[in-house]
Structures are given as C-alpha cells and as structure tokens.
mmCIF file of C-alpha atoms in Angstrom:
data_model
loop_
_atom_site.group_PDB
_atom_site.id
_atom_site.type_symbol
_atom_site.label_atom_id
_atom_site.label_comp_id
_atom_site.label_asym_id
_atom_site.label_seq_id
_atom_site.Cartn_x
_atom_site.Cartn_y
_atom_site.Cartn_z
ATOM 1 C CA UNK A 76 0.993 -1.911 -19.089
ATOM 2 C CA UNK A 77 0.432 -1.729 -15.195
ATOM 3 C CA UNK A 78 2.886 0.781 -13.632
ATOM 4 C CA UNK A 79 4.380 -2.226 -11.403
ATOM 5 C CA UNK A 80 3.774 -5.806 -12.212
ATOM 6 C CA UNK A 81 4.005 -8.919 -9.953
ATOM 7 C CA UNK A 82 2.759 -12.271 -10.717
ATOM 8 C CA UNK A 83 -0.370 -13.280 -8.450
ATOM 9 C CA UNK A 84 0.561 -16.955 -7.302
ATOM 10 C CA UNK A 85 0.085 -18.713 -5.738
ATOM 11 C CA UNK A 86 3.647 -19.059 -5.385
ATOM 12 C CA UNK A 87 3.787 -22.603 -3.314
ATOM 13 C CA UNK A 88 7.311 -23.729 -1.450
ATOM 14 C CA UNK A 89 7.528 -26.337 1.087
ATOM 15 C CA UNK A 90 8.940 -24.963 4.472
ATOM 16 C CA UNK A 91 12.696 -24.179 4.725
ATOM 17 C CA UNK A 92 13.123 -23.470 0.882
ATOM 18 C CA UNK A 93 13.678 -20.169 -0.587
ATOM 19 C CA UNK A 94 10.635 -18.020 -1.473
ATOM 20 C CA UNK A 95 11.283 -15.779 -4.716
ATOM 21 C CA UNK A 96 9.372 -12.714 -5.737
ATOM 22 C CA UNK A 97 9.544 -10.396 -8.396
ATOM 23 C CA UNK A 98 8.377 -7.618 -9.829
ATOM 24 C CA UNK A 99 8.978 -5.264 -12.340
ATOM 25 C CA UNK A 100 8.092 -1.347 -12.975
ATOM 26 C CA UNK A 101 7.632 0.464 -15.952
ATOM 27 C CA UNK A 102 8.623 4.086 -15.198
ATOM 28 C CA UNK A 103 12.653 4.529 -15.210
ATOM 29 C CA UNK A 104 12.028 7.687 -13.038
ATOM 30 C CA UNK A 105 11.181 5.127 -10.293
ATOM 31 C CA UNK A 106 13.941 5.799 -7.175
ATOM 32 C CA UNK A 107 13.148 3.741 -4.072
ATOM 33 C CA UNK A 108 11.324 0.122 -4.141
ATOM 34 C CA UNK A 109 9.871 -1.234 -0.935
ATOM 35 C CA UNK A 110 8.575 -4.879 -0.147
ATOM 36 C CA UNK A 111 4.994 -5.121 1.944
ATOM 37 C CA UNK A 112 4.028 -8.114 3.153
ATOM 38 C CA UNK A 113 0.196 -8.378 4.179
ATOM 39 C CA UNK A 114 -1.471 -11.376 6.149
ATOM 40 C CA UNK A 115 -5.269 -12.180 4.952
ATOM 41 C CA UNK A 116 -7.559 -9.087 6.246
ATOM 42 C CA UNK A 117 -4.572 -7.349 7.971
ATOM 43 C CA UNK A 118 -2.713 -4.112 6.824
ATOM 44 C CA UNK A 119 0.464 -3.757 4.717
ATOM 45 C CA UNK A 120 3.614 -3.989 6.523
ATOM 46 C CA UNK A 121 6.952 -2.845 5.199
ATOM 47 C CA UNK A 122 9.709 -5.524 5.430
ATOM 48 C CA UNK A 123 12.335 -4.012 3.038
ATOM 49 C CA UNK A 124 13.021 -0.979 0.945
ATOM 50 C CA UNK A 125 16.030 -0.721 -1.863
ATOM 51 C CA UNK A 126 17.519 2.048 -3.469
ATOM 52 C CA UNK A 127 20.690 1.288 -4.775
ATOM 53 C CA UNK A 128 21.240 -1.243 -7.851
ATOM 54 C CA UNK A 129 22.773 -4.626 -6.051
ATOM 55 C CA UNK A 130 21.447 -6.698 -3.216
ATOM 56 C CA UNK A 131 20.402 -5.961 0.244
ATOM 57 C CA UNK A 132 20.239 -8.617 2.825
ATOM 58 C CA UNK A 133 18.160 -8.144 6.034
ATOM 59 C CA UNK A 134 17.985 -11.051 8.273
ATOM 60 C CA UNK A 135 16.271 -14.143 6.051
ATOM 61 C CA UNK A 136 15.424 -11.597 4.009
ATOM 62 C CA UNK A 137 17.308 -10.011 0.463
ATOM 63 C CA UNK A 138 16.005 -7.844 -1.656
ATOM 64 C CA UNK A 139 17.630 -7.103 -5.426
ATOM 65 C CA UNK A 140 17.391 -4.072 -7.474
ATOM 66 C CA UNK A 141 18.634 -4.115 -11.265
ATOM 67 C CA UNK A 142 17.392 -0.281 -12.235
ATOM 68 C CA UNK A 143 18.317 -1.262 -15.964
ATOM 69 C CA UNK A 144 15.752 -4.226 -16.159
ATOM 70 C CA UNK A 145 13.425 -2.078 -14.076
ATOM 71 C CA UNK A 146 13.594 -5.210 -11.803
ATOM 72 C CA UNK A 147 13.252 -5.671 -7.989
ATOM 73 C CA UNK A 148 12.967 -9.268 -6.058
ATOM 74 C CA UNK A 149 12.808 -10.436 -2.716
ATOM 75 C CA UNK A 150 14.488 -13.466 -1.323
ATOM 76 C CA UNK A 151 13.035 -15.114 1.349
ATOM 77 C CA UNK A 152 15.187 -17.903 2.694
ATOM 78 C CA UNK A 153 14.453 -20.843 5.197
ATOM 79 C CA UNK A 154 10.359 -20.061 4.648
ATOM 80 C CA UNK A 155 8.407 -20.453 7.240
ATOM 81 C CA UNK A 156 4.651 -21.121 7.484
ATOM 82 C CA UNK A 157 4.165 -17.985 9.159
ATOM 83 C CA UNK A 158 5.666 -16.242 6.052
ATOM 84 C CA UNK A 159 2.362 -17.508 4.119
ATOM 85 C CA UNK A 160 1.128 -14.180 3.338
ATOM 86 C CA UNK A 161 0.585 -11.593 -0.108
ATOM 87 C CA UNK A 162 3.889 -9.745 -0.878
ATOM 88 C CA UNK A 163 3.289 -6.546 -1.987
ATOM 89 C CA UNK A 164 5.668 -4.631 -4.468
ATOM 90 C CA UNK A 165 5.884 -0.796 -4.027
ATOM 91 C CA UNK A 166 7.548 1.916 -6.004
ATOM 92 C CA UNK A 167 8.007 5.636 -5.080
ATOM 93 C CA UNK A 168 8.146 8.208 -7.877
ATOM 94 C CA UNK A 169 7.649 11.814 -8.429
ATOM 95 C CA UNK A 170 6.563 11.970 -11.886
ATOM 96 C CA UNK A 171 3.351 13.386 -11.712
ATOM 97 C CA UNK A 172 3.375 14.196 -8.520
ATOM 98 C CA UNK A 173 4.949 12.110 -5.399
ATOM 99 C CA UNK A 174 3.068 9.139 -5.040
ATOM 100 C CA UNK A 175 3.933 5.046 -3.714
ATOM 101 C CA UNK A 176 2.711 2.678 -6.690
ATOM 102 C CA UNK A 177 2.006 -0.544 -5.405
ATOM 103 C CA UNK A 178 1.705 -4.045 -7.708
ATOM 104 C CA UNK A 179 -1.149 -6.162 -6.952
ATOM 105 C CA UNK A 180 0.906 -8.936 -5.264
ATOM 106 C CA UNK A 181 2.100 -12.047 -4.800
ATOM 107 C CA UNK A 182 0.394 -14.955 -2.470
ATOM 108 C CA UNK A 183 2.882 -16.884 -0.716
ATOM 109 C CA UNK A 184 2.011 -20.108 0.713
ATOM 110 C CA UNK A 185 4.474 -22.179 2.826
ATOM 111 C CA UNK A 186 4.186 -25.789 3.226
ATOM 112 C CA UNK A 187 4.690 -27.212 6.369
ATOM 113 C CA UNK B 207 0.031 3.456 20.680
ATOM 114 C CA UNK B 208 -1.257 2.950 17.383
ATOM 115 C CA UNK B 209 0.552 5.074 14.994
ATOM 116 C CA UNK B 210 -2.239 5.613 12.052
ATOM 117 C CA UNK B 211 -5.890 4.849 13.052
ATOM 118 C CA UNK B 212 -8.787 5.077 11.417
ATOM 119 C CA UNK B 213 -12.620 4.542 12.331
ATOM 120 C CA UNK B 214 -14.813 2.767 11.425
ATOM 121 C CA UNK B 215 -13.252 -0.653 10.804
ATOM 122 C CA UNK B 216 -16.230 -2.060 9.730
ATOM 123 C CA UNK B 217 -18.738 -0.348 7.762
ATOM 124 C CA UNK B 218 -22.389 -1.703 6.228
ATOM 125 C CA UNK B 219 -25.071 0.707 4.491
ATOM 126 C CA UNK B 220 -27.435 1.218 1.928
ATOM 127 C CA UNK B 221 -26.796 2.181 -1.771
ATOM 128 C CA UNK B 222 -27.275 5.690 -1.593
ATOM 129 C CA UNK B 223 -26.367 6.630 1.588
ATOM 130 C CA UNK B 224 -23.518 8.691 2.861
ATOM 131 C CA UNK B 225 -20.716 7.994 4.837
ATOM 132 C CA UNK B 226 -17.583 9.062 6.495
ATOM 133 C CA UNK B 227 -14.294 7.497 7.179
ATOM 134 C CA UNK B 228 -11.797 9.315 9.759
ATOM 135 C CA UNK B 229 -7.864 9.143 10.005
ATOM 136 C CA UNK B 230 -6.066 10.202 12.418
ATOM 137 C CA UNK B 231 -1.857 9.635 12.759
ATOM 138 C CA UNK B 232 0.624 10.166 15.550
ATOM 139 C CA UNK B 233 3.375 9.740 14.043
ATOM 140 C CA UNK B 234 4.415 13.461 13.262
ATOM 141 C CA UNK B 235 4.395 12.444 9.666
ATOM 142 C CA UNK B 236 3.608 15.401 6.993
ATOM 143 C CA UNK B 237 2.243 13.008 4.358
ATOM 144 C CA UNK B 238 -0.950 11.035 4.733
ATOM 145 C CA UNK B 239 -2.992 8.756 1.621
ATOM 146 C CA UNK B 240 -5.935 7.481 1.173
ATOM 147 C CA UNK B 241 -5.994 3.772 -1.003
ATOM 148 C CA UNK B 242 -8.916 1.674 -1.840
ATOM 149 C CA UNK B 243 -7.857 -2.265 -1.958
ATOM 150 C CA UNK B 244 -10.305 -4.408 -4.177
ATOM 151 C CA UNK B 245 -11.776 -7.770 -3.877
ATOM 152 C CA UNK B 246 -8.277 -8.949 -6.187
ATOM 153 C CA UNK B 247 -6.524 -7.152 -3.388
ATOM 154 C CA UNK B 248 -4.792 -4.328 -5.978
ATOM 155 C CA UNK B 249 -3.876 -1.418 -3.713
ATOM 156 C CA UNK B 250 -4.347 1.732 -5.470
ATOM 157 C CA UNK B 251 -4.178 5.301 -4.724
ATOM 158 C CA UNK B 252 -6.523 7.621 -4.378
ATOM 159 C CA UNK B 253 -5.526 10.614 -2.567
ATOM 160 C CA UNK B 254 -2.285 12.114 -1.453
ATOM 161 C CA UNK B 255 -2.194 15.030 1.436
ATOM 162 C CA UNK B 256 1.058 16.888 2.460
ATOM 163 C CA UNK B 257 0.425 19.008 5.111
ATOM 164 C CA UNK B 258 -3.027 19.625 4.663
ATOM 165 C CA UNK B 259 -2.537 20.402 1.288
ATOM 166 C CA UNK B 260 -3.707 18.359 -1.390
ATOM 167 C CA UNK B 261 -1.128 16.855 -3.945
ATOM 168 C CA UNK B 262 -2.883 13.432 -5.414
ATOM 169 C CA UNK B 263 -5.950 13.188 -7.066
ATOM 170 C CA UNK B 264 -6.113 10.091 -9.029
ATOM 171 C CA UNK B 265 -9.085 9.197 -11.097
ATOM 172 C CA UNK B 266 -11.683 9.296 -8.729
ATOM 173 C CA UNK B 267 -15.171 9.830 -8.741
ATOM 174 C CA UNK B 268 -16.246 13.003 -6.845
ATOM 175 C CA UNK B 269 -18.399 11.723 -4.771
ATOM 176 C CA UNK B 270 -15.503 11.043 -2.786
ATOM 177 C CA UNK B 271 -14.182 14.028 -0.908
ATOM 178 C CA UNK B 272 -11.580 13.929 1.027
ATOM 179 C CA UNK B 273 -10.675 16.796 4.314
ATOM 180 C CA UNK B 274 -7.392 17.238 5.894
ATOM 181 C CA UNK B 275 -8.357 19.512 8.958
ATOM 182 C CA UNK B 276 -4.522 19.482 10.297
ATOM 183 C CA UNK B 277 -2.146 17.100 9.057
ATOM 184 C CA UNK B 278 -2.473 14.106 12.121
ATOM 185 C CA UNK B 279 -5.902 13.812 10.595
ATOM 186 C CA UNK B 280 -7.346 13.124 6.873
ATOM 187 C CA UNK B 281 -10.772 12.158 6.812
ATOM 188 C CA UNK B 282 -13.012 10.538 3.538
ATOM 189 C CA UNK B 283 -16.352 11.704 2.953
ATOM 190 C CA UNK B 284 -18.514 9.036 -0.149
ATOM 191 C CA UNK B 285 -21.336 10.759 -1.031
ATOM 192 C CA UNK B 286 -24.204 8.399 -2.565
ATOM 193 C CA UNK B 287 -22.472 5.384 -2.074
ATOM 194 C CA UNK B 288 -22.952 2.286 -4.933
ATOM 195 C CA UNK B 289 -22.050 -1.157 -4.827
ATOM 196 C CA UNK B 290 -19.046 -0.772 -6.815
ATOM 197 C CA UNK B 291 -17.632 1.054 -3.597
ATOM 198 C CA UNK B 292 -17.078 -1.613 -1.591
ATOM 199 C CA UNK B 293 -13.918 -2.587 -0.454
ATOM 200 C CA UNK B 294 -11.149 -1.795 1.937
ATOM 201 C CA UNK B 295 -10.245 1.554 2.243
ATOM 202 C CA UNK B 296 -7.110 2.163 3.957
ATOM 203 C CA UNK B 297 -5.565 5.309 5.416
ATOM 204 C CA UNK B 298 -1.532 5.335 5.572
ATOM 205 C CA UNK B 299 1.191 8.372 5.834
ATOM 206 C CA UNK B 300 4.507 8.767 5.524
ATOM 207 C CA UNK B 301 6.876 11.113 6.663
ATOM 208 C CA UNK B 302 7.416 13.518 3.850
ATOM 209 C CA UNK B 303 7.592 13.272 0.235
ATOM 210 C CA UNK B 304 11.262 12.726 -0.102
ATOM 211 C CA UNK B 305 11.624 9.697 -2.493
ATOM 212 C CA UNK B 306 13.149 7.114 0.249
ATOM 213 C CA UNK B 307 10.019 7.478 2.757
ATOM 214 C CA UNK B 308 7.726 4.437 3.513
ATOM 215 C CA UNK B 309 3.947 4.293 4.297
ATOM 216 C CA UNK B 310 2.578 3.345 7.591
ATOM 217 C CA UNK B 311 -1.043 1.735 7.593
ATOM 218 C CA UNK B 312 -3.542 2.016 9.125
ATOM 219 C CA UNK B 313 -5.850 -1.424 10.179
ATOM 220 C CA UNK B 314 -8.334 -0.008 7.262
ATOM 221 C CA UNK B 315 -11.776 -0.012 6.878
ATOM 222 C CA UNK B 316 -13.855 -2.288 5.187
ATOM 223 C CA UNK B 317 -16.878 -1.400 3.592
ATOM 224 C CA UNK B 318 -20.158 -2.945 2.011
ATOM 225 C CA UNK B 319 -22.333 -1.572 0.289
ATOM 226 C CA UNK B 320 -25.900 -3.409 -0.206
#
C-alpha cells in the first residue's frame, strides 16, 4: 500500500463545476496535509494545507480532513480552465524521521 | 528574487558520465530536500538536510551523493549516471522540521540520460 494514494485522472469537469480530489494516507501518525497543484513542466505550488479534522475554505478553494478515515479532499469550486493542472497530495510525518510524502496526483482538466 | 534555485535546468549526457546539480535557497529556511519526479510524475524523496546535517536517506543508490556546504545551499552529485536516472530532479526546503511547515520548489532540473 502506497503511503498516500490519489487517483490519477483524468478527472474531467466542464468549466464552472466543482472539481473534487481525494486522497487518502496510510500512516495515522500523519499531522499536517497540504494540497500542490503543478502545471505541465512547472514546479509544485502549495495552494492549501489542513491540520485540524473539519473543513477549511480558502477563496474557491476547501480542503477536508477526516483523520479517522485517513482522508483529505480538495474542493475546487467554479473551475476554471486555468485550474487544468496535476493536484498533488502531501503529508508531513515524523515517523522515521521528518519527511513530506507526496501521492502521485491527480490531472485536472477543465472544459471550457 | 527567486526563493529556491537550482542549476542546471536542463541537463543531457552520456551513460556513464558524472554530473552535478546545485541548490541554492534564500529563504532563511533550515530544511532543504532533494526529490526525483518520474516520467508518471510520482514525487518522491530522496534526501532530507536540516542544517547541514543529514536526516533522510531514502532508498537510494549511492551513486548519488548529496553536499550541504551551509544550509542556503544543498548540492547533488550522480556518479556514473544510467538511463534509469532520468527525470526531474527537484530541490525544495522548508523552514524547519516542525510538522505544519510547507516545501518551497525550486523550477527543477530535468535530466536525460542517453
């Protein structure tokens, strides 16, 4: 079992829906969950982090934490074409040493 | 004012050969990484500095060396480089270790190996 888990896509929504991601982790030890986005041959960019169990809005943005499912998801509402880009789930643990996990992504692509 | 930069951004050689990657942040940060990103795009560590000390090692072969002369910079040294190498490599750091911190990226660096 991967350490944090995201289905690949391509997750498709025509512009103006709302864009959901998940992702799940497998160590319970896990504290603070970020969400990268990254545009095609560009670096990671952070565009939320969680902590707390509950939801966490940040513009058009939401992010959701349920630490008992070992769940996180982003909400992206009102999509955009310029949101068309991989998500990229991250975890920070110290269990064996501090380290950021991160999944292996989610495309997004936003229908104009 | 780019916060973490690292040189070269592009990067073609030989099978074989040996080559260097540098990292440099100025950001004040204590923590800096090195990850390799695959063709499937999975981001995975490889190294962890804090401080010039280092704290991550993952699984990874030792022809990779990594050098943290002060902690603004952490270089990445592949000794006989092989086709299975390439990829982007990408430098990031954060500000310490505490549990809440993000990474910051750098543009990374892709390499090819032929």
């Amino acid at each position: 079992q991967k350490e944090v888990e995201q289905n690949s896509g391509p997750l498709s929504v025509p512009e103006g829906a709302i864009a959901s991601l998940n992702c799940t982790y497998s160590d319970r030890g896990s504290q603070s969950f970020f969400w990268y986005r990254q545009y095609s041959g560009k670096s990671p960019e952070l565009i939320m982090f969680i902590y707390s169990n509950g939801d966490k809005e940040d513009g058009r943005f939401t992010a959701q934490l349920n630490k008992a499912s070992q769940y996180v998801s982003l909400l992206i509402r009102d999509s955009q074409p310029s949101d068309s880009a991989t998500y990229l789930c991250a975890v920070n643990r110290n269990t064996g040493g501090f380290k950021t996990i991160f999944g292996a992504g989610t495309r997004l692509f936003v229908k104009a | 004012d780019t916060a973490v930069s690292q040189t070269p951004k592009y990067l073609v050689t030989q099978m074989g050969n040996d080559k260097s990657i540098k990292c440099e942040q100025n950001l004040g940060h204590d923590t800096m990484y090195w990850y390799k990103q695959d063709s499937k795009k999975f981001l995975k560590i490889m190294f962890s500095y804090n401080n010039k000390e280092l704290i991550i090692n993952e699984t990874v072969p030792n022809r990779f060396s990594p050098k943290s002369p002060d902690k603004a910079h952490l270089n990445l040294h592949i000794n006989s480089l092989e086709l299975g190498d390439s990829a982007v490599y990408f430098c990031a750091s954060s500000r310490n270790r505490d549990l809440g911190t993000e990474a910051f990226f750098g543009q990374g660096t892709r390499l090819t190996v032929v």
